[in-house]
PDB file of C-alpha atoms in Angstrom:
ATOM      1  CA  ALA A 212      89.626  96.121 118.316  1.00  0.00           C
ATOM      2  CA  GLN A 213      89.997  95.841 114.536  1.00  0.00           C
ATOM      3  CA  SER A 214      92.862  97.254 112.587  1.00  0.00           C
ATOM      4  CA  VAL A 215      93.923  97.254 109.339  1.00  0.00           C
ATOM      5  CA  THR A 216      97.542  96.938 107.767  1.00  0.00           C
ATOM      6  CA  GLN A 217      98.426  98.324 104.270  1.00  0.00           C
ATOM      7  CA  LEU A 218     101.869  97.465 103.346  1.00  0.00           C
ATOM      8  CA  GLY A 219     103.613  99.894 101.038  1.00  0.00           C
ATOM      9  CA  SER A 220     102.112 103.499 101.007  1.00  0.00           C
ATOM     10  CA  HIS A 221     103.244 103.484  97.349  1.00  0.00           C
ATOM     11  CA  VAL A 222     103.127 100.536  94.600  1.00  0.00           C
ATOM     12  CA  SER A 223     104.474 101.309  91.166  1.00  0.00           C
ATOM     13  CA  VAL A 224     103.850  99.178  88.177  1.00  0.00           C
ATOM     14  CA  SER A 225     104.008  99.374  84.187  1.00  0.00           C
ATOM     15  CA  GLU A 226     100.768  99.414  82.200  1.00  0.00           C
ATOM     16  CA  GLY A 227      99.532  95.822  81.712  1.00  0.00           C
ATOM     17  CA  ALA A 228     101.709  94.412  84.621  1.00  0.00           C
ATOM     18  CA  LEU A 229     100.075  92.575  87.588  1.00  0.00           C
ATOM     19  CA  VAL A 230      98.879  94.730  90.372  1.00  0.00           C
ATOM     20  CA  LEU A 231      99.154  93.631  93.911  1.00  0.00           C
ATOM     21  CA  LEU A 232      98.063  95.642  96.841  1.00  0.00           C
ATOM     22  CA  ARG A 233      98.601  94.070 100.319  1.00  0.00           C
ATOM     23  CA  CYS A 234      96.092  94.120 103.401  1.00  0.00           C
ATOM     24  CA  ASN A 235      96.287  92.203 106.359  1.00  0.00           C
ATOM     25  CA  TYR A 236      93.801  92.938 109.221  1.00  0.00           C
ATOM     26  CA  SER A 237      93.114  92.073 112.902  1.00  0.00           C
ATOM     27  CA  SER A 238      89.792  91.108 114.228  1.00  0.00           C
ATOM     28  CA  SER A 239      88.782  88.901 117.223  1.00  0.00           C
ATOM     29  CA  VAL A 240      85.812  87.947 115.352  1.00  0.00           C
ATOM     30  CA  PRO A 241      84.935  86.921 111.793  1.00  0.00           C
ATOM     31  CA  PRO A 242      85.408  90.175 109.750  1.00  0.00           C
ATOM     32  CA  TYR A 243      83.748  91.961 106.940  1.00  0.00           C
ATOM     33  CA  LEU A 244      86.239  93.497 104.372  1.00  0.00           C
ATOM     34  CA  PHE A 245      86.486  96.099 101.963  1.00  0.00           C
ATOM     35  CA  TRP A 246      88.508  97.573  99.237  1.00  0.00           C
ATOM     36  CA  TYR A 247      87.727 101.201  98.514  1.00  0.00           C
ATOM     37  CA  VAL A 248      89.346 103.368  95.605  1.00  0.00           C
ATOM     38  CA  GLN A 249      89.667 107.165  96.071  1.00  0.00           C
ATOM     39  CA  TYR A 250      90.603 109.164  92.675  1.00  0.00           C
ATOM     40  CA  PRO A 251      91.973 112.889  93.190  1.00  0.00           C
ATOM     41  CA  ASN A 252      89.505 115.098  95.146  1.00  0.00           C
ATOM     42  CA  GLN A 253      86.894 112.546  95.260  1.00  0.00           C
ATOM     43  CA  GLY A 254      85.285 110.523  97.672  1.00  0.00           C
ATOM     44  CA  LEU A 255      85.527 106.773  98.000  1.00  0.00           C
ATOM     45  CA  GLN A 256      84.038 104.224  95.893  1.00  0.00           C
ATOM     46  CA  LEU A 257      83.415 100.593  96.666  1.00  0.00           C
ATOM     47  CA  LEU A 258      85.649  97.966  94.634  1.00  0.00           C
ATOM     48  CA  LEU A 259      84.476  94.667  96.285  1.00  0.00           C
ATOM     49  CA  LYS A 260      83.799  93.386  99.603  1.00  0.00           C
ATOM     50  CA  TYR A 261      83.819  90.089 101.590  1.00  0.00           C
ATOM     51  CA  THR A 262      81.098  89.151 103.976  1.00  0.00           C
ATOM     52  CA  THR A 263      80.509  85.330 103.786  1.00  0.00           C
ATOM     53  CA  GLY A 264      80.454  82.577 101.439  1.00  0.00           C
ATOM     54  CA  ALA A 265      83.218  82.351  98.531  1.00  0.00           C
ATOM     55  CA  THR A 266      86.486  83.722  99.721  1.00  0.00           C
ATOM     56  CA  LEU A 267      87.631  85.178  96.076  1.00  0.00           C
ATOM     57  CA  VAL A 268      85.600  88.162  95.534  1.00  0.00           C
ATOM     58  CA  LYS A 269      85.278  89.537  92.154  1.00  0.00           C
ATOM     59  CA  GLY A 270      84.689  93.644  92.014  1.00  0.00           C
ATOM     60  CA  ILE A 271      84.492  96.218  89.286  1.00  0.00           C
ATOM     61  CA  ASN A 272      86.974  97.532  86.917  1.00  0.00           C
ATOM     62  CA  GLY A 273      88.575  93.756  86.947  1.00  0.00           C
ATOM     63  CA  PHE A 274      89.810  93.789  90.594  1.00  0.00           C
ATOM     64  CA  GLU A 275      89.399  90.738  92.812  1.00  0.00           C
ATOM     65  CA  ALA A 276      90.619  90.040  96.294  1.00  0.00           C
ATOM     66  CA  GLU A 277      90.864  86.669  98.159  1.00  0.00           C
ATOM     67  CA  PHE A 278      90.110  86.474 101.751  1.00  0.00           C
ATOM     68  CA  LYS A 279      92.640  84.241 103.463  1.00  0.00           C
ATOM     69  CA  LYS A 280      91.628  83.771 107.184  1.00  0.00           C
ATOM     70  CA  SER A 281      94.900  81.524 108.077  1.00  0.00           C
ATOM     71  CA  GLU A 282      97.079  84.682 106.836  1.00  0.00           C
ATOM     72  CA  THR A 283      94.668  87.239 107.877  1.00  0.00           C
ATOM     73  CA  SER A 284      95.012  88.654 104.528  1.00  0.00           C
ATOM     74  CA  PHE A 285      92.717  90.533 102.035  1.00  0.00           C
ATOM     75  CA  HIS A 286      94.869  91.276  99.332  1.00  0.00           C
ATOM     76  CA  LEU A 287      93.953  93.056  96.399  1.00  0.00           C
ATOM     77  CA  THR A 288      94.714  92.093  92.442  1.00  0.00           C
ATOM     78  CA  LYS A 289      94.261  92.869  88.954  1.00  0.00           C
ATOM     79  CA  PRO A 290      95.747  90.717  86.472  1.00  0.00           C
ATOM     80  CA  SER A 291      96.736  93.787  84.009  1.00  0.00           C
ATOM     81  CA  ALA A 292      97.113  97.332  85.161  1.00  0.00           C
ATOM     82  CA  HIS A 293      95.658 100.096  83.175  1.00  0.00           C
ATOM     83  CA  MET A 294      96.554 103.850  83.436  1.00  0.00           C
ATOM     84  CA  SER A 295      93.182 104.579  84.754  1.00  0.00           C
ATOM     85  CA  ASP A 296      93.758 102.424  87.643  1.00  0.00           C
ATOM     86  CA  ALA A 297      96.015 105.082  89.008  1.00  0.00           C
ATOM     87  CA  ALA A 298      94.510 106.174  92.242  1.00  0.00           C
ATOM     88  CA  GLU A 299      94.525 105.531  96.272  1.00  0.00           C
ATOM     89  CA  TYR A 300      93.212 102.396  97.493  1.00  0.00           C
ATOM     90  CA  PHE A 301      91.937 101.648 100.788  1.00  0.00           C
ATOM     91  CA  CYS A 302      91.313  98.271 102.778  1.00  0.00           C
ATOM     92  CA  ALA A 303      88.768  98.477 105.635  1.00  0.00           C
ATOM     93  CA  VAL A 304      87.299  96.259 108.046  1.00  0.00           C
ATOM     94  CA  THR A 305      84.005  96.047 110.070  1.00  0.00           C
ATOM     95  CA  LYS A 306      83.022  93.184 112.119  1.00  0.00           C
ATOM     96  CA  SER A 307      80.047  90.974 112.425  1.00  0.00           C
ATOM     97  CA  GLY A 308      77.941  91.559 115.464  1.00  0.00           C
ATOM     98  CA  GLY A 309      79.908  94.784 116.109  1.00  0.00           C
ATOM     99  CA  SER A 310      80.636  98.076 115.463  1.00  0.00           C
ATOM    100  CA  TYR A 311      79.483  98.928 111.594  1.00  0.00           C
ATOM    101  CA  ILE A 312      81.900 101.804 111.683  1.00  0.00           C
ATOM    102  CA  PRO A 313      84.566 100.664 109.342  1.00  0.00           C
ATOM    103  CA  THR A 314      88.269 100.840 110.190  1.00  0.00           C
ATOM    104  CA  PHE A 315      90.408 101.896 107.294  1.00  0.00           C
ATOM    105  CA  GLY A 316      94.182 101.291 106.429  1.00  0.00           C
ATOM    106  CA  ARG A 317      96.458 104.170 105.658  1.00  0.00           C
ATOM    107  CA  GLY A 318      96.005 103.705 101.843  1.00  0.00           C
ATOM    108  CA  THR A 319      98.340 102.625  99.148  1.00  0.00           C
ATOM    109  CA  SER A 320      98.898 104.827  96.178  1.00  0.00           C
ATOM    110  CA  LEU A 321      98.947 102.792  92.684  1.00  0.00           C
ATOM    111  CA  ILE A 322     101.301 104.376  90.185  1.00  0.00           C
ATOM    112  CA  VAL A 323     100.813 103.338  86.774  1.00  0.00           C
ATOM    113  CA  HIS A 324     103.573 103.793  84.263  1.00  0.00           C
ATOM    114  CA  PRO A 325     103.120 103.953  80.629  1.00  0.00           C
TER     115      PRO A 325
ATOM    116  CA  GLY B 175      74.413 101.703  94.101  1.00  0.00           C
ATOM    117  CA  ALA B 176      73.142 104.272  96.760  1.00  0.00           C
ATOM    118  CA  VAL B 177      74.232 108.152  96.056  1.00  0.00           C
ATOM    119  CA  VAL B 178      75.640 110.501  98.726  1.00  0.00           C
ATOM    120  CA  SER B 179      75.787 114.004  97.464  1.00  0.00           C
ATOM    121  CA  GLN B 180      78.185 116.563  99.611  1.00  0.00           C
ATOM    122  CA  HIS B 181      78.261 120.309  98.828  1.00  0.00           C
ATOM    123  CA  PRO B 182      80.375 122.217  98.370  1.00  0.00           C
ATOM    124  CA  SER B 183      83.146 120.362  96.666  1.00  0.00           C
ATOM    125  CA  ARG B 184      85.695 123.325  97.258  1.00  0.00           C
ATOM    126  CA  VAL B 185      85.448 126.216  99.535  1.00  0.00           C
ATOM    127  CA  ILE B 186      87.707 129.041 100.517  1.00  0.00           C
ATOM    128  CA  CYS B 187      87.070 130.958 103.360  1.00  0.00           C
ATOM    129  CA  LYS B 188      88.634 133.753 105.506  1.00  0.00           C
ATOM    130  CA  SER B 189      90.229 132.972 108.740  1.00  0.00           C
ATOM    131  CA  GLY B 190      87.502 133.304 111.871  1.00  0.00           C
ATOM    132  CA  THR B 191      84.588 132.799 109.663  1.00  0.00           C
ATOM    133  CA  SER B 192      82.312 129.901 109.655  1.00  0.00           C
ATOM    134  CA  VAL B 193      81.716 127.261 106.737  1.00  0.00           C
ATOM    135  CA  LYS B 194      78.783 124.882 106.503  1.00  0.00           C
ATOM    136  CA  ILE B 195      79.010 121.756 104.406  1.00  0.00           C
ATOM    137  CA  GLU B 196      76.043 119.412 103.519  1.00  0.00           C
ATOM    138  CA  CYS B 197      75.666 115.761 103.049  1.00  0.00           C
ATOM    139  CA  ARG B 198      72.693 114.424 101.525  1.00  0.00           C
ATOM    140  CA  SER B 199      71.674 110.683 100.779  1.00  0.00           C
ATOM    141  CA  LEU B 200      69.956 111.070  97.356  1.00  0.00           C
ATOM    142  CA  ASP B 201      67.883 107.831  96.975  1.00  0.00           C
ATOM    143  CA  PHE B 202      67.769 106.350 100.466  1.00  0.00           C
ATOM    144  CA  GLN B 203      67.357 107.356 104.305  1.00  0.00           C
ATOM    145  CA  ALA B 204      70.121 107.270 106.441  1.00  0.00           C
ATOM    146  CA  THR B 205      69.879 107.340 110.273  1.00  0.00           C
ATOM    147  CA  THR B 206      73.513 107.604 110.575  1.00  0.00           C
ATOM    148  CA  MET B 207      75.858 109.383 108.752  1.00  0.00           C
ATOM    149  CA  PHE B 208      79.502 109.789 109.352  1.00  0.00           C
ATOM    150  CA  TRP B 209      82.104 112.702 108.687  1.00  0.00           C
ATOM    151  CA  TYR B 210      85.800 112.130 108.089  1.00  0.00           C
ATOM    152  CA  ARG B 211      88.735 114.181 107.806  1.00  0.00           C
ATOM    153  CA  GLN B 212      91.611 113.225 105.370  1.00  0.00           C
ATOM    154  CA  PHE B 213      94.836 114.901 105.585  1.00  0.00           C
ATOM    155  CA  PRO B 214      97.212 114.833 102.328  1.00  0.00           C
ATOM    156  CA  LYS B 215      98.187 111.165 101.486  1.00  0.00           C
ATOM    157  CA  GLN B 216      96.666 110.015 104.737  1.00  0.00           C
ATOM    158  CA  SER B 217      93.808 107.786 105.552  1.00  0.00           C
ATOM    159  CA  LEU B 218      90.274 108.822 106.548  1.00  0.00           C
ATOM    160  CA  MET B 219      90.038 110.145 110.249  1.00  0.00           C
ATOM    161  CA  LEU B 220      86.672 109.525 111.517  1.00  0.00           C
ATOM    162  CA  MET B 221      85.520 112.913 113.304  1.00  0.00           C
ATOM    163  CA  ALA B 222      81.894 112.111 114.409  1.00  0.00           C
ATOM    164  CA  THR B 223      79.007 110.044 113.785  1.00  0.00           C
ATOM    165  CA  SER B 224      75.853 111.834 112.897  1.00  0.00           C
ATOM    166  CA  ASN B 225      72.322 110.401 114.334  1.00  0.00           C
ATOM    167  CA  GLU B 226      69.081 111.885 113.101  1.00  0.00           C
ATOM    168  CA  GLY B 227      67.057 113.470 115.582  1.00  0.00           C
ATOM    169  CA  SER B 228      69.933 113.219 118.207  1.00  0.00           C
ATOM    170  CA  LYS B 229      73.420 114.562 119.091  1.00  0.00           C
ATOM    171  CA  ALA B 230      76.339 113.551 117.265  1.00  0.00           C
ATOM    172  CA  THR B 231      78.872 111.354 118.678  1.00  0.00           C
ATOM    173  CA  TYR B 232      82.311 112.770 118.636  1.00  0.00           C
ATOM    174  CA  GLU B 233      85.482 110.691 118.349  1.00  0.00           C
ATOM    175  CA  GLN B 234      88.041 111.737 120.873  1.00  0.00           C
ATOM    176  CA  GLY B 235      90.030 114.713 120.270  1.00  0.00           C
ATOM    177  CA  VAL B 236      87.490 116.241 117.992  1.00  0.00           C
ATOM    178  CA  GLU B 237      86.191 119.487 119.290  1.00  0.00           C
ATOM    179  CA  LYS B 238      82.527 119.543 119.358  1.00  0.00           C
ATOM    180  CA  ASP B 239      81.947 123.234 119.395  1.00  0.00           C
ATOM    181  CA  LYS B 240      84.233 123.598 116.515  1.00  0.00           C
ATOM    182  CA  PHE B 241      82.803 120.837 114.145  1.00  0.00           C
ATOM    183  CA  LEU B 242      78.907 121.546 114.764  1.00  0.00           C
ATOM    184  CA  ILE B 243      76.862 118.690 113.360  1.00  0.00           C
ATOM    185  CA  ASN B 244      73.382 118.333 112.684  1.00  0.00           C
ATOM    186  CA  HIS B 245      71.299 115.691 111.341  1.00  0.00           C
ATOM    187  CA  ALA B 246      67.902 117.147 110.699  1.00  0.00           C
ATOM    188  CA  SER B 247      66.341 114.739 108.788  1.00  0.00           C
ATOM    189  CA  LEU B 248      67.048 111.236 107.374  1.00  0.00           C
ATOM    190  CA  THR B 249      68.590 112.359 103.700  1.00  0.00           C
ATOM    191  CA  LEU B 250      70.667 115.591 105.288  1.00  0.00           C
ATOM    192  CA  SER B 251      73.599 116.005 107.720  1.00  0.00           C
ATOM    193  CA  THR B 252      75.393 119.086 108.111  1.00  0.00           C
ATOM    194  CA  LEU B 253      79.098 119.900 109.141  1.00  0.00           C
ATOM    195  CA  THR B 254      79.826 123.353 110.310  1.00  0.00           C
ATOM    196  CA  VAL B 255      83.322 124.460 110.834  1.00  0.00           C
ATOM    197  CA  THR B 256      83.276 127.596 113.191  1.00  0.00           C
ATOM    198  CA  SER B 257      85.393 130.112 113.654  1.00  0.00           C
ATOM    199  CA  ALA B 258      87.924 128.543 111.037  1.00  0.00           C
ATOM    200  CA  HIS B 259      91.887 128.769 111.244  1.00  0.00           C
ATOM    201  CA  PRO B 260      94.356 127.494 108.449  1.00  0.00           C
ATOM    202  CA  GLU B 261      94.788 124.532 110.440  1.00  0.00           C
ATOM    203  CA  ASP B 262      91.219 123.480 109.817  1.00  0.00           C
ATOM    204  CA  SER B 263      92.083 123.140 105.911  1.00  0.00           C
ATOM    205  CA  SER B 264      91.597 119.839 104.960  1.00  0.00           C
ATOM    206  CA  PHE B 265      89.280 117.371 103.016  1.00  0.00           C
ATOM    207  CA  TYR B 266      86.033 116.472 104.656  1.00  0.00           C
ATOM    208  CA  ILE B 267      84.156 113.646 103.557  1.00  0.00           C
ATOM    209  CA  CYS B 268      80.956 112.333 104.517  1.00  0.00           C
ATOM    210  CA  SER B 269      79.523 108.867 104.339  1.00  0.00           C
ATOM    211  CA  ALA B 270      76.326 106.781 105.063  1.00  0.00           C
ATOM    212  CA  ARG B 271      75.120 103.384 104.910  1.00  0.00           C
ATOM    213  CA  ASP B 272      71.807 102.103 103.425  1.00  0.00           C
ATOM    214  CA  GLY B 273      71.504  99.257 106.048  1.00  0.00           C
ATOM    215  CA  ALA B 274      72.046  98.795 109.445  1.00  0.00           C
ATOM    216  CA  GLY B 275      74.456  95.634 109.245  1.00  0.00           C
ATOM    217  CA  ALA B 276      77.986  95.681 109.563  1.00  0.00           C
ATOM    218  CA  ASN B 277      78.258  93.923 106.201  1.00  0.00           C
ATOM    219  CA  THR B 278      76.689  96.706 104.238  1.00  0.00           C
ATOM    220  CA  GLU B 279      78.929  99.002 102.413  1.00  0.00           C
ATOM    221  CA  ALA B 280      79.544 102.706 103.048  1.00  0.00           C
ATOM    222  CA  PHE B 281      78.801 105.300 100.217  1.00  0.00           C
ATOM    223  CA  PHE B 282      80.936 108.182 100.300  1.00  0.00           C
ATOM    224  CA  GLY B 283      80.165 111.962  99.204  1.00  0.00           C
ATOM    225  CA  GLN B 284      82.769 113.344  96.619  1.00  0.00           C
ATOM    226  CA  GLY B 285      84.267 115.210  99.538  1.00  0.00           C
ATOM    227  CA  THR B 286      84.962 118.816 100.195  1.00  0.00           C
ATOM    228  CA  ARG B 287      88.319 120.901  99.996  1.00  0.00           C
ATOM    229  CA  LEU B 288      88.345 123.479 102.528  1.00  0.00           C
ATOM    230  CA  THR B 289      91.122 126.045 102.557  1.00  0.00           C
ATOM    231  CA  VAL B 290      91.105 128.820 105.357  1.00  0.00           C
ATOM    232  CA  VAL B 291      93.153 131.914 104.155  1.00  0.00           C
TER     233      VAL B 291
END
Protein backbone atom coordinates (compact mmCIF):
# COMPACT_ATOMS: atom_id res chain seq x y z
CA ALA A 1 0.00 0.00 0.00
CA GLN A 2 1.08 3.56 -0.56
CA SER A 3 0.81 6.43 1.87
CA VAL A 4 1.79 10.05 2.22
CA THR A 5 2.80 11.96 5.32
CA GLN A 6 2.87 15.72 5.39
CA LEU A 7 4.67 17.01 8.44
CA GLY A 8 3.04 20.05 9.95
CA SER A 9 -0.58 20.93 9.40
CA HIS A 10 0.38 24.62 9.37
CA VAL A 11 3.50 26.41 8.16
CA SER A 12 3.88 30.11 8.78
CA VAL A 13 6.42 32.28 6.96
CA SER A 14 7.05 35.94 6.36
CA GLU A 15 6.63 37.39 2.90
CA GLY A 16 9.93 36.99 1.06
CA ALA A 17 11.10 34.10 3.21
CA LEU A 18 11.85 30.56 2.09
CA VAL A 19 8.90 28.19 1.90
CA LEU A 20 9.47 24.53 2.81
CA LEU A 21 6.58 22.07 2.91
CA ARG A 22 7.50 18.53 3.79
CA CYS A 23 6.21 15.34 2.23
CA ASN A 24 7.33 11.78 2.85
CA TYR A 25 5.87 8.83 1.06
CA SER A 26 5.69 5.11 1.42
CA SER A 27 5.48 2.94 -1.66
CA SER A 28 6.60 -0.56 -2.48
CA VAL A 29 7.31 0.37 -6.09
CA PRO A 30 8.68 3.50 -7.75
CA PRO A 31 6.19 6.24 -7.04
CA TYR A 32 4.76 9.06 -9.02
CA LEU A 33 4.54 12.14 -6.84
CA PHE A 34 2.42 15.26 -7.10
CA TRP A 35 1.93 18.54 -5.31
CA TYR A 36 -1.44 20.27 -5.54
CA VAL A 37 -2.57 23.65 -4.22
CA GLN A 38 -6.07 24.46 -3.04
CA TYR A 39 -7.37 27.98 -2.55
CA PRO A 40 -10.41 28.53 -0.30
CA ASN A 41 -13.60 27.00 -1.63
CA GLN A 42 -11.93 25.79 -4.79
CA GLY A 43 -10.75 22.53 -6.25
CA LEU A 44 -7.14 21.44 -6.47
CA GLN A 45 -4.63 22.68 -9.00
CA LEU A 46 -1.46 20.84 -9.95
CA LEU A 47 1.75 22.61 -8.97
CA LEU A 48 4.21 20.01 -10.19
CA LYS A 49 4.80 16.31 -10.53
CA TYR A 50 7.62 13.80 -10.57
CA THR A 51 7.34 10.71 -12.73
CA THR A 52 10.78 9.79 -14.04
CA GLY A 53 14.00 11.51 -15.03
CA ALA A 54 15.35 14.59 -13.31
CA THR A 55 14.72 14.47 -9.60
CA LEU A 56 14.45 18.24 -9.24
CA VAL A 57 11.10 19.27 -10.64
CA LYS A 58 10.06 22.84 -11.31
CA GLY A 59 6.44 23.83 -11.23
CA ILE A 60 4.21 26.83 -11.53
CA ASN A 61 4.37 29.97 -9.42
CA GLY A 62 8.08 29.49 -8.66
CA PHE A 63 7.67 26.26 -6.72
CA GLU A 64 9.96 23.29 -7.06
CA ALA A 65 10.37 19.92 -5.40
CA GLU A 66 13.10 17.33 -5.23
CA PHE A 67 12.53 13.61 -5.26
CA LYS A 68 14.94 11.92 -2.85
CA LYS A 69 14.57 8.19 -3.00
CA SER A 70 16.98 7.53 -0.15
CA GLU A 71 14.90 9.74 2.12
CA THR A 72 11.53 8.80 0.59
CA SER A 73 10.81 12.50 0.42
CA PHE A 74 9.37 15.01 -2.02
CA HIS A 75 9.55 18.33 -0.21
CA LEU A 76 8.12 21.45 -1.83
CA THR A 77 10.10 24.68 -1.77
CA LYS A 78 9.91 28.24 -2.98
CA PRO A 79 12.77 30.70 -2.45
CA SER A 80 10.62 33.71 -1.66
CA ALA A 81 7.06 33.55 -0.35
CA HIS A 82 4.38 35.84 -1.68
CA MET A 83 1.13 36.74 0.00
CA SER A 84 -0.74 35.03 -2.82
CA ASP A 85 0.92 31.71 -1.92
CA ALA A 86 -1.27 31.41 1.17
CA ALA A 87 -3.32 28.27 0.54
CA GLU A 88 -3.63 24.59 1.37
CA TYR A 89 -1.04 22.30 -0.17
CA PHE A 90 -1.47 18.58 -0.75
CA CYS A 91 1.14 16.00 -1.59
CA ALA A 92 -0.10 12.93 -3.44
CA VAL A 93 1.33 9.64 -4.67
CA THR A 94 0.37 7.07 -7.24
CA LYS A 95 2.53 4.19 -8.28
CA SER A 96 3.76 2.83 -11.53
CA GLY A 97 1.98 -0.27 -12.63
CA GLY A 98 -0.58 0.12 -9.91
CA SER A 99 -3.61 2.07 -8.94
CA TYR A 100 -3.94 5.38 -10.67
CA ILE A 101 -6.04 6.73 -7.85
CA PRO A 102 -3.85 9.16 -5.95
CA THR A 103 -3.36 8.90 -2.22
CA PHE A 104 -3.34 12.35 -0.66
CA GLY A 105 -1.56 13.62 2.39
CA ARG A 106 -3.62 15.44 4.98
CA GLY A 107 -2.51 18.82 3.66
CA THR A 108 -0.43 21.71 4.94
CA SER A 109 -1.83 25.16 5.35
CA LEU A 110 0.68 27.82 4.31
CA ILE A 111 0.29 31.14 6.11
CA VAL A 112 2.21 34.13 4.79
CA HIS A 113 2.71 37.15 7.02
CA PRO A 114 3.38 40.59 5.59
CA GLY B 1 -4.36 21.83 -19.04
CA ALA B 2 -7.62 19.99 -19.16
CA VAL B 3 -10.67 21.56 -17.56
CA VAL B 4 -13.16 19.94 -15.23
CA SER B 5 -16.26 21.95 -14.46
CA GLN B 6 -18.38 21.27 -11.40
CA HIS B 7 -21.80 22.72 -10.75
CA PRO B 8 -23.20 24.16 -8.56
CA SER B 9 -20.41 25.74 -6.55
CA ARG B 10 -22.70 26.23 -3.58
CA VAL B 11 -26.03 24.76 -2.62
CA ILE B 12 -28.21 25.00 0.44
CA CYS B 13 -31.00 22.50 0.82
CA LYS B 14 -33.51 21.43 3.39
CA SER B 15 -33.08 18.26 5.35
CA GLY B 16 -34.75 15.33 3.61
CA THR B 17 -34.39 16.66 0.09
CA SER B 18 -32.02 15.46 -2.62
CA VAL B 19 -29.26 17.41 -4.31
CA LYS B 20 -27.54 16.69 -7.60
CA ILE B 21 -23.99 17.79 -8.35
CA GLU B 22 -22.64 17.70 -11.89
CA CYS B 23 -19.07 17.16 -13.00
CA ARG B 24 -18.09 17.73 -16.62
CA SER B 25 -14.83 17.28 -18.45
CA LEU B 26 -14.89 20.15 -20.92
CA ASP B 27 -12.11 19.38 -23.35
CA PHE B 28 -11.39 15.71 -22.93
CA GLN B 29 -13.19 12.44 -22.49
CA ALA B 30 -13.02 10.84 -19.09
CA THR B 31 -13.95 7.20 -18.82
CA THR B 32 -13.32 7.45 -15.12
CA MET B 33 -14.12 10.24 -12.70
CA PHE B 34 -13.62 10.39 -8.97
CA TRP B 35 -15.74 11.89 -6.24
CA TYR B 36 -14.17 13.19 -3.05
CA ARG B 37 -15.49 14.62 0.15
CA GLN B 38 -13.48 17.11 2.13
CA PHE B 39 -14.13 18.09 5.72
CA PRO B 40 -12.85 21.43 7.03
CA LYS B 41 -9.09 21.56 7.33
CA GLN B 42 -8.77 17.94 6.25
CA SER B 43 -7.61 16.02 3.24
CA LEU B 44 -9.70 14.62 0.44
CA MET B 45 -11.55 11.43 1.18
CA LEU B 46 -12.26 9.32 -1.88
CA MET B 47 -15.92 8.39 -1.93
CA ALA B 48 -16.25 6.52 -5.20
CA THR B 49 -14.88 5.93 -8.64
CA SER B 50 -17.35 6.68 -11.38
CA ASN B 51 -17.10 4.55 -14.51
CA GLU B 52 -18.77 5.52 -17.77
CA GLY B 53 -21.46 3.06 -18.68
CA SER B 54 -21.18 0.94 -15.58
CA LYS B 55 -21.77 1.03 -11.85
CA ALA B 56 -19.64 3.18 -9.63
CA THR B 57 -17.13 1.63 -7.28
CA TYR B 58 -17.66 2.88 -3.75
CA GLU B 59 -15.07 3.08 -1.02
CA GLN B 60 -15.63 1.22 2.19
CA GLY B 61 -18.01 3.02 4.50
CA VAL B 62 -19.68 5.11 1.79
CA GLU B 63 -23.39 4.45 1.45
CA LYS B 64 -24.13 3.78 -2.20
CA ASP B 65 -27.85 4.29 -1.73
CA LYS B 66 -27.25 7.67 -0.20
CA PHE B 67 -24.69 8.92 -2.66
CA LEU B 68 -25.94 7.97 -6.10
CA ILE B 69 -23.45 8.26 -8.91
CA ASN B 70 -24.29 8.22 -12.58
CA HIS B 71 -21.72 8.44 -15.35
CA ALA B 72 -23.94 8.62 -18.39
CA SER B 73 -21.42 9.89 -20.90
CA LEU B 74 -17.69 10.30 -21.34
CA THR B 75 -17.90 13.91 -20.23
CA LEU B 76 -20.47 13.90 -17.44
CA SER B 77 -20.74 12.30 -14.03
CA THR B 78 -23.33 13.24 -11.42
CA LEU B 79 -23.44 12.74 -7.68
CA THR B 80 -26.86 12.85 -6.04
CA VAL B 81 -27.04 13.16 -2.29
CA THR B 82 -30.39 11.60 -1.42
CA SER B 83 -32.44 12.46 1.64
CA ALA B 84 -29.79 14.87 2.76
CA HIS B 85 -29.15 15.48 6.44
CA PRO B 86 -27.06 18.13 8.19
CA GLU B 87 -24.19 15.64 8.63
CA ASP B 88 -23.94 15.45 4.84
CA SER B 89 -22.90 19.10 4.78
CA SER B 90 -19.44 19.16 3.32
CA PHE B 91 -17.28 20.18 0.38
CA TYR B 92 -17.58 17.73 -2.51
CA ILE B 93 -14.97 17.65 -5.27
CA CYS B 94 -14.87 15.68 -8.50
CA SER B 95 -11.78 14.76 -10.44
CA ALA B 96 -10.89 13.23 -13.78
CA ARG B 97 -7.78 12.21 -15.66
CA ASP B 98 -7.25 12.68 -19.35
CA GLY B 99 -5.07 9.61 -19.57
CA ALA B 100 -4.97 6.12 -18.17
CA GLY B 101 -1.50 5.99 -16.72
CA ALA B 102 -0.67 6.45 -13.06
CA ASN B 103 1.72 9.21 -14.05
CA THR B 104 -1.02 11.42 -15.45
CA GLU B 105 -2.25 14.25 -13.32
CA ALA B 106 -5.76 14.54 -12.00
CA PHE B 107 -7.83 17.58 -12.89
CA PHE B 108 -10.26 18.80 -10.31
CA GLY B 109 -13.55 20.60 -10.41
CA GLN B 110 -13.90 23.72 -8.33
CA GLY B 111 -15.89 21.89 -5.71
CA THR B 112 -19.42 22.15 -4.34
CA ARG B 113 -20.14 23.46 -0.88
CA LEU B 114 -23.26 21.64 0.33
CA THR B 115 -25.08 22.95 3.36
CA VAL B 116 -28.06 21.01 4.64
CA VAL B 117 -30.32 22.95 6.99
